[in-house]
Backbone as numpy.savetxt, mean C-alpha at the origin, in Angstrom:
# Nx Ny Nz CAx CAy CAz Cx Cy Cz
-1.80 13.51 0.21 -0.89 12.49 0.65 -1.35 11.17 0.05
-0.42 10.41 -0.53 -0.72 9.08 -1.06 -0.15 8.03 -0.12
-0.90 6.96 0.08 -0.48 5.87 0.95 -0.70 4.56 0.20
0.28 3.66 0.29 0.13 2.33 -0.30 0.40 1.28 0.75
-0.46 0.27 0.79 -0.22 -0.91 1.60 -0.22 -0.65 3.08
0.43 -1.55 3.78 0.51 -1.47 5.23 0.10 -2.77 5.87
0.22 -2.80 7.18 -0.15 -3.97 7.97 -1.54 -3.70 8.52
-2.52 -4.47 8.09 -3.91 -4.18 8.42 -4.50 -5.12 9.45
-3.67 -5.96 10.08 -4.25 -6.89 11.06 -4.68 -6.14 12.31
-5.62 -6.72 12.99 -6.13 -6.15 14.23 -5.91 -7.20 15.30
-4.89 -7.02 16.11 -4.60 -8.01 17.15 -5.62 -7.90 18.28
-6.59 -8.77 18.23 -7.56 -8.87 19.30 -7.45 -10.26 19.89
-8.21 -10.54 20.88 -8.20 -11.86 21.49 -8.65 -12.93 20.50
-9.35 -12.52 19.43 -9.90 -13.47 18.48 -9.08 -13.62 17.20
-8.06 -12.79 17.01 -7.32 -12.82 15.74 -6.21 -13.85 15.72
-5.73 -14.27 16.88 -4.65 -15.25 16.98 -3.42 -14.83 16.18
-3.16 -13.52 16.11 -1.96 -13.02 15.44 -2.01 -13.09 13.93
-3.20 -13.19 13.34 -3.32 -13.25 11.88 -2.72 -11.99 11.27
-1.97 -12.15 10.20 -1.35 -11.02 9.52 -2.06 -10.78 8.19
-2.35 -9.54 7.93 -2.99 -9.14 6.68 -2.20 -7.99 6.10
-1.63 -8.17 4.93 -0.84 -7.13 4.29 -1.68 -6.51 3.18
-1.74 -5.20 3.17 -2.62 -4.48 2.26 -1.94 -4.15 0.94
-2.74 -4.10 -0.12 -2.30 -3.60 -1.43 -3.18 -2.43 -1.85
-3.77 -1.75 -0.87 -4.66 -0.63 -1.16 -3.87 0.65 -1.43
-4.38 1.45 -2.35 -3.88 2.80 -2.60 -4.91 3.77 -2.01
-4.45 4.65 -1.14 -5.33 5.62 -0.52 -4.78 7.02 -0.71
-5.67 7.98 -0.77 -5.28 9.39 -0.85 -5.99 10.14 0.27
-5.25 10.99 0.95 -5.83 11.82 2.00 -5.99 13.24 1.48
-7.20 13.74 1.56 -7.52 15.10 1.13 -7.43 16.01 2.36
-6.39 16.83 2.43 -6.17 17.66 3.61 -7.22 18.76 3.74
-7.79 19.19 2.64 -8.81 20.24 2.69 -10.13 19.69 3.25
-10.52 18.50 2.78 -11.78 17.89 3.23 -11.61 17.01 4.46
-10.35 16.78 4.87 -10.06 15.91 6.02 -10.70 14.54 5.83
-10.45 13.92 4.65 -11.06 12.62 4.36 -10.12 11.76 3.52
-10.31 10.44 3.67 -9.53 9.45 2.92 -10.36 8.96 1.74
-9.67 8.64 0.62 -10.32 8.11 -0.57 -9.50 6.93 -1.09
-10.19 5.86 -1.46 -9.52 4.71 -2.07 -9.32 5.02 -3.54
-8.09 4.85 -4.03 -7.78 5.13 -5.43 -7.99 3.88 -6.27
-8.24 4.09 -7.55 -8.39 3.00 -8.51 -7.09 2.21 -8.59
-7.20 0.89 -8.46 -6.01 0.04 -8.57 -5.83 -0.40 -10.01
-4.58 -0.47 -10.46 -4.33 -0.95 -11.82 -4.91 -2.34 -12.02
-5.50 -2.62 -13.19 -6.11 -3.93 -13.43 -5.10 -5.07 -13.44
-3.84 -4.79 -13.71 -2.83 -5.84 -13.77 -2.06 -5.97 -12.45
-2.62 -5.46 -11.36 -1.96 -5.53 -10.06 -1.96 -6.96 -9.56
-0.79 -7.47 -9.25 -0.66 -8.83 -8.73 -1.00 -8.86 -7.25
-1.59 -9.94 -6.80 -1.98 -10.03 -5.40 -0.78 -10.03 -4.46
0.39 -10.45 -4.95 1.55 -10.54 -4.07 2.26 -9.20 -3.86
1.68 -8.09 -4.31 2.31 -6.79 -4.06 1.95 -6.24 -2.68
0.99 -6.84 -2.01 0.62 -6.39 -0.67 1.85 -6.46 0.23
2.05 -5.42 1.05 3.25 -5.35 1.88 3.13 -4.26 2.93
4.05 -4.32 3.88 4.22 -3.21 4.82 5.71 -3.06 5.10
6.09 -1.98 5.75 7.49 -1.75 6.05 8.29 -1.30 4.85
7.63 -0.89 3.80 8.29 -0.45 2.57 8.52 1.06 2.62
9.12 1.57 1.60 9.26 3.02 1.45 8.67 3.41 0.11
8.27 4.65 -0.01 7.70 5.13 -1.27 8.12 6.57 -1.50
8.31 6.90 -2.78 8.67 8.26 -3.18 7.89 8.63 -4.42
7.65 9.92 -4.60 7.00 10.43 -5.80 8.02 11.11 -6.68
7.92 10.83 -7.99 8.78 11.48 -8.98 8.01 11.55 -10.29
7.93 12.74 -10.88 7.21 12.94 -12.14 5.79 12.37 -12.08
5.08 12.64 -11.00 3.68 12.21 -10.80 3.52 10.70 -10.69
4.60 9.98 -10.47 4.54 8.53 -10.29 5.01 8.19 -8.89
4.39 7.16 -8.31 4.76 6.69 -6.98 5.60 5.43 -7.13
6.79 5.44 -6.55 7.68 4.29 -6.57 7.67 3.67 -5.17
7.35 2.38 -5.11 7.24 1.65 -3.85 8.37 0.64 -3.83
9.19 0.69 -2.79 10.43 -0.09 -2.75 10.47 -0.97 -1.51
10.75 -2.26 -1.75 10.97 -3.19 -0.64 9.73 -3.50 0.15
9.94 -3.86 1.42 8.85 -4.18 2.32 8.87 -5.62 2.77
7.77 -6.04 3.36 7.65 -7.37 3.94 6.22 -7.86 3.77
6.05 -9.11 3.34 4.73 -9.73 3.25 4.80 -11.19 3.71
5.58 -11.41 4.74 5.88 -12.76 5.19 7.30 -13.13 4.82
7.85 -12.40 3.87 9.25 -12.52 3.47 9.74 -11.13 3.07
11.03 -10.92 3.14 11.61 -9.63 2.77 11.49 -9.46 1.26
11.10 -8.27 0.83 10.90 -7.98 -0.59 11.95 -6.98 -1.06
12.44 -7.17 -2.27 13.41 -6.25 -2.86 12.89 -5.64 -4.15
11.61 -5.79 -4.39 11.03 -5.31 -5.65 10.76 -3.81 -5.62
10.62 -3.24 -6.81 10.24 -1.84 -6.98 8.97 -1.81 -7.82
7.93 -1.17 -7.30 6.67 -1.03 -8.01 6.51 0.42 -8.44
5.87 0.65 -9.57 5.59 2.01 -10.02 4.09 2.15 -10.21
3.53 3.19 -9.64 2.10 3.47 -9.74 1.93 4.90 -10.23
1.13 5.06 -11.29 0.86 6.39 -11.83 -0.63 6.66 -11.63
-0.99 7.43 -10.59 -2.41 7.71 -10.35 -3.07 8.31 -11.59
-4.23 7.81 -11.92 -4.96 8.31 -13.07 -4.73 7.53 -14.35
-3.77 6.62 -14.36 -3.53 5.80 -15.56 -4.51 4.67 -15.64
Protein backbone atom coordinates (compact mmCIF):
# COMPACT_ATOMS: atom_id res chain seq x y z
CA UNK A 1 0.00 0.00 0.00
CA UNK A 2 1.33 3.46 -0.92
CA UNK A 3 0.39 6.55 1.09
CA UNK A 4 1.13 10.19 0.31
CA UNK A 5 0.73 13.19 2.57
CA UNK A 6 -1.92 13.70 5.17
CA UNK A 7 -2.67 15.86 8.16
CA UNK A 8 0.08 15.27 10.70
CA UNK A 9 -0.83 17.71 13.46
CA UNK A 10 -1.31 16.44 16.96
CA UNK A 11 -3.99 18.41 18.75
CA UNK A 12 -2.79 18.53 22.31
CA UNK A 13 -3.17 21.22 24.92
CA UNK A 14 0.18 22.59 23.72
CA UNK A 15 -0.34 22.63 19.94
CA UNK A 16 -2.87 25.49 19.81
CA UNK A 17 -4.40 23.95 16.68
CA UNK A 18 -1.19 24.08 14.62
CA UNK A 19 -1.67 22.42 11.24
CA UNK A 20 1.06 20.40 9.58
CA UNK A 21 0.49 19.00 6.10
CA UNK A 22 2.73 16.15 5.05
CA UNK A 23 4.53 15.55 1.75
CA UNK A 24 5.85 12.14 2.82
CA UNK A 25 5.61 9.03 0.66
CA UNK A 26 5.15 5.86 2.71
CA UNK A 27 4.79 2.20 1.80
CA UNK A 28 3.22 -0.43 4.01
CA UNK A 29 4.63 -3.94 3.74
CA UNK A 30 1.74 -6.29 4.55
CA UNK A 31 4.04 -9.30 4.90
CA UNK A 32 6.40 -7.65 7.40
CA UNK A 33 3.66 -5.51 8.99
CA UNK A 34 5.88 -2.41 8.76
CA UNK A 35 5.95 1.08 7.25
CA UNK A 36 8.82 2.41 5.10
CA UNK A 37 9.53 5.97 3.99
CA UNK A 38 10.07 6.09 0.23
CA UNK A 39 12.66 8.21 -1.56
CA UNK A 40 11.21 11.59 -2.48
CA UNK A 41 11.92 13.07 -5.90
CA UNK A 42 14.69 15.70 -5.69
CA UNK A 43 12.54 18.27 -7.53
CA UNK A 44 9.63 17.95 -5.09
CA UNK A 45 8.26 21.38 -4.22
CA UNK A 46 7.50 22.10 -0.58
CA UNK A 47 3.98 23.25 -1.44
CA UNK A 48 2.86 19.75 -2.48
CA UNK A 49 2.14 18.84 1.15
CA UNK A 50 -1.59 18.23 1.53
CA UNK A 51 -4.40 16.18 3.01
CA UNK A 52 -7.92 15.36 1.90
CA UNK A 53 -6.67 14.44 -1.57
CA UNK A 54 -7.26 11.31 -3.59
CA UNK A 55 -4.70 9.07 -5.24
CA UNK A 56 -4.78 6.31 -7.84
CA UNK A 57 -2.20 3.97 -9.35
CA UNK A 58 -1.88 3.48 -13.10
CA UNK A 59 1.04 1.90 -14.99
CA UNK A 60 3.15 1.82 -11.78
CA UNK A 61 2.67 5.56 -11.26
CA UNK A 62 0.79 7.23 -8.42
CA UNK A 63 -1.45 10.16 -9.36
CA UNK A 64 -2.34 12.50 -6.49
CA UNK A 65 -5.29 14.80 -7.14
CA UNK A 66 -6.54 17.84 -5.25
CA UNK A 67 -6.47 18.21 -1.49
CA UNK A 68 -6.04 21.00 1.02
CA UNK A 69 -2.98 22.74 2.52
CA UNK A 70 -4.63 25.84 3.92
CA UNK A 71 -6.33 26.39 0.57
CA UNK A 72 -8.18 24.09 -1.81
CA UNK A 73 -5.87 22.50 -4.38
CA UNK A 74 -6.75 21.45 -7.92
CA UNK A 75 -3.35 20.18 -8.97
CA UNK A 76 -2.41 16.69 -10.15
CA UNK A 77 0.94 15.22 -9.08
CA UNK A 78 2.56 12.13 -10.58
CA UNK A 79 4.98 9.97 -8.61
CA UNK A 80 6.80 6.97 -10.05
CA UNK A 81 8.35 4.94 -7.22
CA UNK A 82 11.90 3.96 -8.06
CA UNK A 83 12.58 6.84 -10.46
